[in-house]
XYZ file of C-alpha atoms in Angstrom:
596
model
C 244.289 113.029 135.241
C 244.505 110.330 132.942
C 241.579 107.940 131.850
C 242.045 104.174 131.363
C 239.870 102.550 128.671
C 239.773 98.805 128.321
C 240.382 97.269 124.846
C 238.632 93.868 124.333
C 240.745 91.556 122.278
C 239.794 88.550 120.029
C 239.137 85.479 122.734
C 237.708 87.580 125.445
C 241.170 89.124 126.873
C 241.097 92.415 128.460
C 243.930 94.474 128.521
C 244.093 98.276 129.845
C 245.510 101.003 128.034
C 245.809 104.767 128.824
C 244.582 107.828 126.995
C 244.660 111.358 128.575
C 241.164 112.690 129.232
C 238.873 113.168 126.459
C 241.775 113.489 123.858
C 239.912 111.164 121.451
C 237.168 113.857 120.991
C 237.365 116.666 118.353
C 239.384 119.722 118.774
C 238.423 122.231 121.085
C 237.953 126.049 120.333
C 239.299 128.313 123.169
C 236.665 129.879 125.295
C 236.490 132.485 127.959
C 233.454 134.815 128.925
C 232.037 136.993 131.596
C 230.111 134.239 133.187
C 233.410 132.938 134.777
C 233.395 135.944 137.268
C 230.437 133.602 138.618
C 232.804 130.990 140.079
C 233.755 131.347 143.619
C 237.292 131.076 144.914
C 238.116 127.636 146.783
C 238.443 129.497 149.673
C 235.479 131.381 149.705
C 232.423 131.051 151.819
C 229.762 128.411 150.536
C 231.954 127.327 147.438
C 230.007 124.552 146.050
C 231.699 121.023 145.764
C 231.841 121.637 141.682
C 233.878 124.941 142.183
C 236.390 123.222 144.453
C 237.344 121.180 141.216
C 237.328 124.166 139.063
C 234.067 123.078 137.427
C 235.821 119.850 136.290
C 234.014 117.447 138.462
C 230.740 117.298 140.143
C 230.018 115.747 143.808
C 228.239 112.404 144.570
C 224.600 112.166 145.643
C 225.629 112.259 149.355
C 228.040 115.222 148.988
C 225.396 117.009 146.960
C 222.701 116.650 149.931
C 225.417 117.556 152.947
C 225.951 120.950 151.014
C 222.284 121.453 150.325
C 221.089 120.782 153.990
C 223.814 123.432 155.099
C 222.951 125.957 152.601
C 219.160 125.332 153.319
C 219.729 125.506 157.283
C 221.475 129.085 156.820
C 218.771 130.709 155.049
C 214.822 131.476 155.581
C 214.538 131.524 151.902
C 215.323 127.860 151.345
C 213.432 124.700 152.354
C 213.984 120.987 151.529
C 211.611 118.680 151.047
C 211.472 115.111 150.061
C 208.925 114.361 147.126
C 209.597 110.669 146.490
C 211.839 107.579 146.699
C 213.642 106.253 143.762
C 213.816 102.556 142.342
C 216.556 101.546 144.897
C 215.092 103.484 147.878
C 216.939 106.834 147.657
C 214.987 109.760 148.693
C 214.241 112.448 146.035
C 214.692 115.800 147.208
C 213.467 119.328 145.850
C 214.551 122.874 146.982
C 212.149 125.762 147.686
C 213.176 129.043 147.551
C 210.728 132.049 148.140
C 210.653 134.914 150.373
C 207.251 133.324 151.726
C 207.968 129.492 151.675
C 204.729 128.612 153.383
C 202.887 130.362 150.767
C 204.716 129.058 147.804
C 202.431 128.138 145.015
C 199.409 129.149 146.761
C 199.326 132.683 145.185
C 198.022 132.497 141.584
C 199.500 135.912 140.535
C 203.024 134.760 141.559
C 204.922 133.119 139.118
C 206.761 129.539 140.045
C 209.696 128.207 138.100
C 210.589 124.234 138.428
C 214.148 123.512 137.281
C 214.860 120.005 137.037
C 218.547 118.547 136.892
C 219.715 114.874 136.416
C 216.752 113.258 134.918
C 219.605 111.713 132.814
C 222.276 111.686 135.305
C 225.212 111.679 133.341
C 224.234 114.960 131.946
C 224.473 116.619 135.410
C 225.226 120.426 134.423
C 221.853 121.655 135.837
C 222.737 120.477 139.194
C 225.904 122.107 139.863
C 224.724 125.376 138.286
C 221.634 125.326 140.285
C 223.550 124.995 143.616
C 225.826 127.756 142.694
C 222.410 130.138 141.995
C 220.959 128.992 145.265
C 224.011 129.899 146.958
C 224.043 133.174 145.464
C 220.433 133.839 146.160
C 220.808 132.733 149.685
C 224.121 133.911 150.745
C 224.974 136.443 147.930
C 223.421 139.400 146.360
C 220.946 137.913 144.234
C 217.896 137.708 146.652
C 216.088 140.352 144.223
C 215.411 137.151 142.038
C 212.745 136.066 144.394
C 211.102 139.316 144.730
C 208.241 138.515 142.423
C 208.667 134.827 141.529
C 209.419 131.584 143.353
C 211.676 128.608 142.694
C 211.708 124.894 142.772
C 214.727 123.173 142.156
C 215.215 119.335 141.853
C 218.963 118.636 141.794
C 218.801 115.072 140.839
C 215.767 113.383 139.626
C 217.399 109.683 138.737
C 219.241 109.553 141.877
C 220.169 105.744 141.270
C 221.586 106.558 137.734
C 223.576 109.504 139.581
C 225.114 107.011 141.575
C 226.214 104.467 139.093
C 229.430 106.861 138.650
C 232.127 106.211 136.389
C 235.004 107.572 134.839
C 233.417 105.709 131.338
C 229.859 106.324 131.015
C 229.875 108.851 128.426
C 232.820 108.941 125.479
C 230.678 111.380 123.833
C 230.974 114.462 126.473
C 233.550 116.509 128.253
C 233.252 116.196 131.917
C 232.417 115.850 134.588
C 235.191 113.688 135.199
C 233.002 111.112 136.853
C 229.462 110.839 135.090
C 226.251 109.182 136.191
C 224.158 106.910 134.260
C 221.569 107.763 131.447
C 218.841 105.486 132.945
C 217.300 104.448 136.254
C 218.196 101.253 138.091
C 215.254 99.748 136.463
C 216.745 100.353 132.946
C 214.126 103.188 132.248
C 214.630 106.614 130.512
C 212.986 109.066 132.476
C 212.800 111.449 129.362
C 210.592 108.833 127.830
C 208.239 108.156 130.905
C 206.234 110.954 131.161
C 203.210 109.758 129.503
C 203.281 106.221 130.598
C 204.544 106.963 133.995
C 206.135 103.688 134.862
C 209.005 104.817 137.063
C 208.557 105.685 140.664
C 210.864 108.709 139.924
C 208.456 109.956 137.164
C 205.441 109.423 139.476
C 206.885 111.561 142.413
C 207.739 114.114 139.661
C 204.068 114.128 138.548
C 202.851 114.716 142.046
C 205.345 117.559 142.278
C 203.836 119.377 139.232
C 200.348 118.247 140.301
C 200.608 120.028 143.782
C 202.585 122.962 142.817
C 201.250 123.680 139.531
C 204.335 125.700 138.083
C 204.190 128.320 135.402
C 207.456 127.432 133.899
C 209.488 124.173 133.710
C 213.126 123.692 132.615
C 214.534 120.294 132.117
C 218.447 120.384 131.619
C 220.185 117.839 129.448
C 223.460 117.484 127.748
C 223.398 116.514 123.870
C 225.159 114.004 121.786
C 225.657 114.315 118.318
C 227.079 116.911 115.734
C 229.614 119.516 116.698
C 228.989 123.294 116.556
C 229.830 126.659 117.866
C 226.670 126.857 120.225
C 227.591 125.905 123.839
C 223.858 126.191 124.913
C 220.998 125.005 122.972
C 217.363 124.940 123.976
C 214.111 124.273 122.676
C 210.287 123.997 123.007
C 207.127 123.164 120.989
C 206.814 125.869 118.539
C 203.774 127.856 118.294
C 202.874 126.501 114.630
C 202.768 123.003 116.335
C 201.773 123.505 119.809
C 198.818 122.202 121.497
C 199.371 124.995 124.142
C 199.576 128.072 121.529
C 199.626 130.928 123.838
C 202.377 129.289 126.152
C 204.429 128.677 123.338
C 204.053 132.180 121.853
C 205.161 133.460 125.381
C 208.376 131.320 124.897
C 209.059 132.364 121.542
C 208.504 136.166 121.739
C 209.701 136.909 125.097
C 211.428 134.012 126.813
C 214.128 133.085 123.871
C 215.137 136.842 122.960
C 215.579 137.480 126.564
C 217.641 134.182 127.270
C 219.583 134.573 124.309
C 220.631 138.212 124.766
C 221.921 137.220 128.546
C 223.970 134.152 127.366
C 225.531 136.317 124.539
C 226.469 139.099 126.992
C 227.934 136.485 129.370
C 230.015 135.009 126.479
C 228.190 132.191 125.445
C 226.699 131.209 122.233
C 222.998 130.144 122.175
C 221.467 128.221 119.735
C 218.170 126.355 118.515
C 217.480 122.647 119.670
C 218.009 120.949 116.026
C 219.251 117.765 114.916
C 221.359 116.942 111.498
C 219.137 115.385 108.664
C 222.328 113.194 107.369
C 225.141 112.803 109.757
C 227.557 112.856 106.955
C 226.451 115.870 104.846
C 225.732 118.670 107.354
C 224.672 120.948 104.408
C 221.544 119.082 103.737
C 219.989 120.983 106.792
C 218.677 120.309 110.183
C 215.516 118.920 111.598
C 213.261 121.107 113.944
C 211.692 118.783 116.334
C 208.128 118.667 117.607
C 208.245 116.482 120.898
C 205.353 113.833 121.882
C 204.263 113.504 125.494
C 206.662 111.008 126.412
C 209.320 113.942 126.660
C 209.226 116.698 128.943
C 208.625 119.509 126.649
C 206.084 117.309 124.790
C 204.276 116.543 127.907
C 204.357 120.079 129.029
C 202.876 121.320 125.916
C 199.997 118.754 125.990
C 199.275 119.618 129.606
C 199.720 123.495 129.277
C 202.791 123.849 131.153
C 205.441 125.973 129.377
C 208.439 123.758 129.232
C 212.075 124.447 127.935
C 214.166 121.321 127.267
C 217.902 122.729 127.521
C 220.665 120.471 125.847
C 223.982 121.811 126.577
C 226.429 120.909 124.065
C 228.324 117.669 125.029
C 231.631 118.706 123.279
C 231.965 121.890 125.354
C 233.954 121.519 128.576
C 231.991 121.225 131.686
C 233.125 124.441 133.508
C 231.466 126.126 130.351
C 228.260 124.401 130.177
C 227.542 125.017 133.744
C 228.170 128.594 133.679
C 225.839 128.857 130.501
C 223.099 126.669 132.438
C 223.538 129.312 135.360
C 222.918 132.164 133.295
C 219.927 130.566 131.537
C 218.115 129.805 135.034
C 219.251 133.301 136.541
C 217.440 134.952 133.256
C 214.566 132.720 133.427
C 213.973 134.006 137.295
C 214.687 137.789 136.091
C 212.196 137.397 133.140
C 209.508 135.787 135.193
C 209.791 138.964 137.635
C 209.364 141.130 134.844
C 206.715 139.253 132.613
C 205.668 136.734 134.971
C 202.074 137.787 134.734
C 201.930 137.789 130.986
C 203.072 134.113 131.238
C 200.267 133.298 133.886
C 197.543 134.653 131.718
C 199.232 133.038 128.634
C 199.010 129.550 130.379
C 195.459 130.182 131.836
C 194.166 130.978 128.256
C 195.688 127.497 127.059
C 194.152 125.567 130.356
C 190.602 127.422 129.533
C 190.663 126.718 125.730
C 188.477 124.083 124.305
C 189.293 123.474 120.787
C 186.939 121.179 118.771
C 190.012 119.159 117.164
C 193.748 118.108 118.062
C 196.543 117.047 115.955
C 198.070 113.931 117.420
C 201.308 114.179 115.846
C 203.359 116.461 113.375
C 205.680 115.301 110.371
C 208.477 117.290 108.900
C 207.450 119.956 106.372
C 208.851 119.227 102.792
C 209.419 122.975 102.426
C 212.209 124.165 104.801
C 212.623 127.447 106.422
C 216.387 128.956 106.186
C 218.747 129.711 109.146
C 222.599 131.063 109.173
C 223.966 128.465 111.304
C 226.983 128.476 113.290
C 228.501 125.209 112.503
C 231.962 123.564 112.643
C 233.831 122.050 109.715
C 234.465 118.538 109.304
C 236.071 116.042 107.038
C 234.906 112.510 105.802
C 237.344 110.054 106.523
C 238.030 106.236 105.464
C 237.567 103.947 108.244
C 239.502 100.621 108.014
C 237.500 99.100 111.186
C 234.194 99.933 109.800
C 234.915 100.049 106.096
C 232.686 103.093 105.605
C 233.497 106.987 105.816
C 233.124 108.691 109.370
C 232.986 112.318 110.074
C 236.112 113.956 111.672
C 235.263 117.456 113.200
C 238.020 119.871 112.749
C 237.314 122.488 115.522
C 237.462 125.252 113.116
C 234.027 127.660 113.046
C 232.172 127.318 109.880
C 228.945 129.484 109.222
C 226.646 127.609 107.239
C 224.381 130.315 105.378
C 220.813 129.920 104.843
C 220.916 126.269 106.194
C 217.624 124.554 105.489
C 215.449 123.740 108.527
C 212.730 121.087 108.143
C 210.358 121.802 111.076
C 207.768 119.104 112.414
C 204.906 121.355 111.682
C 202.835 119.274 109.254
C 199.891 118.142 111.282
C 199.070 114.351 111.273
C 196.165 112.437 112.481
C 193.812 115.420 113.434
C 190.689 114.271 115.060
C 187.703 115.792 116.526
C 188.092 115.729 120.069
C 185.165 113.476 121.809
C 183.381 114.463 125.022
C 184.695 111.522 126.893
C 186.280 108.167 127.154
C 184.771 105.298 129.210
C 186.773 102.762 131.035
C 185.373 99.725 132.603
C 186.286 99.248 136.542
C 188.757 96.171 135.830
C 191.468 98.872 134.041
C 192.720 99.859 137.419
C 196.382 100.517 136.037
C 195.228 103.075 133.358
C 192.722 104.490 135.633
C 195.340 105.148 138.388
C 197.884 106.287 135.860
C 195.221 109.115 134.712
C 194.846 110.241 138.270
C 198.665 110.333 138.559
C 198.291 112.711 136.018
C 196.089 114.804 137.726
C 193.428 114.079 135.242
C 189.681 114.193 136.925
C 187.567 111.230 136.778
C 183.905 110.418 137.523
C 182.755 106.959 138.757
C 179.172 106.003 137.916
C 177.235 104.886 141.063
C 174.321 103.685 139.023
C 173.827 102.285 135.537
C 173.754 104.712 132.710
C 172.674 103.975 128.884
C 175.299 106.099 126.698
C 175.640 106.288 122.639
C 179.371 105.187 122.180
C 181.919 104.150 119.618
C 183.442 100.841 120.089
C 186.979 100.495 118.330
C 188.246 97.378 116.969
C 191.667 96.556 116.003
C 191.834 95.275 112.150
C 195.774 95.296 111.933
C 198.487 95.785 114.511
C 202.177 94.937 114.967
C 203.681 94.266 118.360
C 207.445 95.604 118.354
C 209.971 92.662 118.086
C 211.944 93.910 120.985
C 211.033 95.987 124.375
C 211.399 99.747 124.151
C 211.206 101.290 127.739
C 210.450 97.933 129.476
C 207.309 97.740 127.228
C 206.447 96.256 123.810
C 205.041 98.805 122.067
C 202.045 98.722 119.279
C 203.006 99.755 115.785
C 200.984 100.248 112.601
C 197.764 99.816 114.344
C 194.445 100.508 112.594
C 190.776 100.384 113.555
C 187.226 100.182 112.614
C 184.643 102.207 114.445
C 181.222 100.879 115.205
C 178.281 103.023 117.038
C 176.591 101.364 119.841
C 174.264 102.026 122.723
C 175.467 100.324 125.732
C 174.178 100.447 129.328
C 177.371 100.776 131.426
C 176.952 99.571 134.980
C 178.158 101.175 138.204
C 181.806 101.513 138.703
C 182.478 102.453 135.142
C 184.953 105.543 134.942
C 184.051 108.580 132.804
C 186.849 110.581 131.717
C 185.579 114.021 130.548
C 187.626 116.207 127.919
C 185.926 119.396 129.076
C 188.570 119.993 131.707
C 191.849 121.626 131.883
C 193.795 118.709 131.072
C 191.386 117.517 128.273
C 194.190 117.629 125.544
C 196.278 115.365 127.952
C 193.473 113.027 128.240
C 192.908 112.760 124.476
C 196.967 112.030 124.140
C 196.659 109.158 126.740
C 193.181 107.699 125.641
C 193.077 108.087 121.760
C 194.794 104.938 120.639
C 196.092 106.261 117.472
C 197.956 108.843 119.375
C 201.959 107.940 119.383
C 202.355 108.042 123.488
C 198.736 106.627 124.273
C 198.638 103.934 126.775
C 197.321 101.702 123.865
C 200.558 102.750 122.144
C 202.458 101.739 125.172
C 201.005 98.377 125.424
C 198.771 98.988 128.394
C 196.144 96.669 127.097
C 197.544 93.121 126.360
C 194.469 91.325 127.415
C 192.595 92.439 124.314
C 194.878 90.524 121.976
C 194.357 87.053 123.557
C 191.473 84.714 122.853
C 190.891 82.225 125.869
C 188.140 80.230 124.457
C 188.535 77.866 121.414
C 186.901 75.004 119.699
C 187.493 71.305 118.960
C 186.896 70.152 115.208
C 184.465 67.579 116.434
C 182.298 70.317 117.874
C 182.665 72.934 115.171
C 182.073 70.602 112.128
C 178.291 69.958 112.939
C 177.701 73.625 113.543
C 179.215 74.685 110.186
C 176.860 72.050 108.633
C 173.727 73.623 110.487
C 175.001 77.308 109.615
C 175.361 76.658 105.729
C 172.121 74.736 105.793
C 170.389 78.090 107.381
C 172.676 80.592 105.693
C 173.257 79.080 102.183
C 175.007 82.439 101.261
C 177.828 81.699 103.663
C 179.151 79.098 101.122
C 179.755 81.760 98.443
C 181.311 84.123 100.973
C 183.685 81.500 102.119
C 184.483 80.633 98.712
C 185.425 84.215 97.964
C 187.672 84.294 100.849
C 189.285 81.113 99.810
C 190.135 82.725 96.542
C 191.582 86.028 97.951
C 193.745 84.442 100.728
C 196.257 81.918 100.072
C 196.893 81.624 103.894
C 193.384 80.638 104.393
C 193.351 78.148 101.492
C 196.519 76.281 103.101
C 195.666 76.495 106.809
C 192.939 74.034 107.769
C 192.650 75.631 111.135
C 192.219 78.850 109.747
C 189.282 77.645 107.541
C 187.687 76.617 110.831
C 188.299 80.157 112.320
C 186.624 82.092 109.334
C 183.254 80.125 110.382
C 184.067 80.317 114.010
C 184.273 84.188 113.643
C 180.716 84.216 112.246
C 179.536 82.275 115.344
C 177.980 83.674 118.743
C 180.661 81.244 120.411
C 183.297 83.815 119.066
C 184.946 86.027 121.843
C 182.994 89.271 121.249
C 185.969 91.196 123.080
C 188.785 90.065 121.270
C 190.635 92.804 119.791
C 188.032 95.135 120.940
C 189.560 98.672 122.649
C 188.293 98.449 126.194
C 188.024 102.017 126.256
C 184.530 103.274 124.905
C 184.788 106.937 122.945
C 181.695 109.293 123.585
C 181.499 111.497 120.376
């Protein structure tokens, strides 16, 4: 089948022209693997909609749900449940798979796997792989995968994006033929929304996590970027930079070797989740990422839910990617049957730990590790359009021996974890978001005197343009002062001595990269609503100088240091205004108080 692209000429004239499907992408190495035996014939019972196309296309939302309902109705092992509603009103569903559906997530000794597809709906490999796996569990010979483990499967998280289907959504990706859109109907990228939880889809997902308390979470994506031999890449926050070191160790020591072996045996090439340091010189190395809580794997780490971010390689055919995803998901269930109790113990150790300090972010190490990387050769070609060189991948395998990897493992902004954070009752939105995350809060029923820290913003910059529908705070710095404060009834205490205590810190410590402060949840603290008139402040300044002669010298010193102050009459008044009791004492004060 041909695709039709549009060429926009000068003057706004749009002319169609024809290109064979994806022939603009780099050459494709031939592939075949044992996993191809997973595909059912078109006349087989329970063949999935994607298999009917030879795994070249993916069904729309309605066809997906029609197939799922029939499959669920045919088996006592499956149950379909609506868990939320999209921004445009589409129901969101999950499939429960268990030999005891009524007890799912109620047995703490029985591991539970949560698999999520379609958070970016153009990257829909996980949906079709999951349908095939559920079919083989319910109607095939893989019921044993539920012997000692249970499964939750979300086929499409971004349902509205899924239905914004087109032949032209992802020019960097080989299939499926019709692809959904990356963002939701509200133009929110759900894999940037975990911490702030603005989208109704994300709020519903957090409800699933809080209700079922899964032990392992797999989020299936497709990459963009460089070409290489690996078809299934995945990653998680590594033990050397993890908030949940025990869960990360289980993933590194047990999960990764088992999944890699299964993929290799099935004919796939698994690889690490990495990104090139220099897009035009791959030999400079790759960067190893430590995710912050806006992403699934970073959020899972900070709330002690071992999370694997799968990034299938966009330049590999849809058929190959779906089959590799099937193998990864099947092996994940196998491993939970065999080693699930060890994972549960690791996760419980992280939940029960109470460290004294916490790094809020990580930077790349200047000293690299080295790996042998299975890459693809390329040429730098001049572009008459851009006037620059661009990378043209050749499709030919190339081994980069001892390629440097710069891991994000240098702790930054490490803080002593406070005992608690206190929020005034008027911060309704933030308080409700904390509850959405499953964080325990306590509301004062009578006044209480507490020794606290008050943070004041000393410098800040708002982003010049919105990101994920918010104007983020950048380069903020603070001063801290100790205060004794009597908090009235209605104030909310958020204790860090709880299982999600490190998530509390990530959300309420303002210098954390994905804190509510960083996402711009407190715009009111940056506004002044009471002002002065010159006729009123002039006589007050005269009285101040008469009563405090030292202010004159301080003012002159400030004038000597600050050109803007010297040249701005209003700012001269402001200098004195800030010394007066009339000045707004809440301006630039972080409204969340900290109990050290």
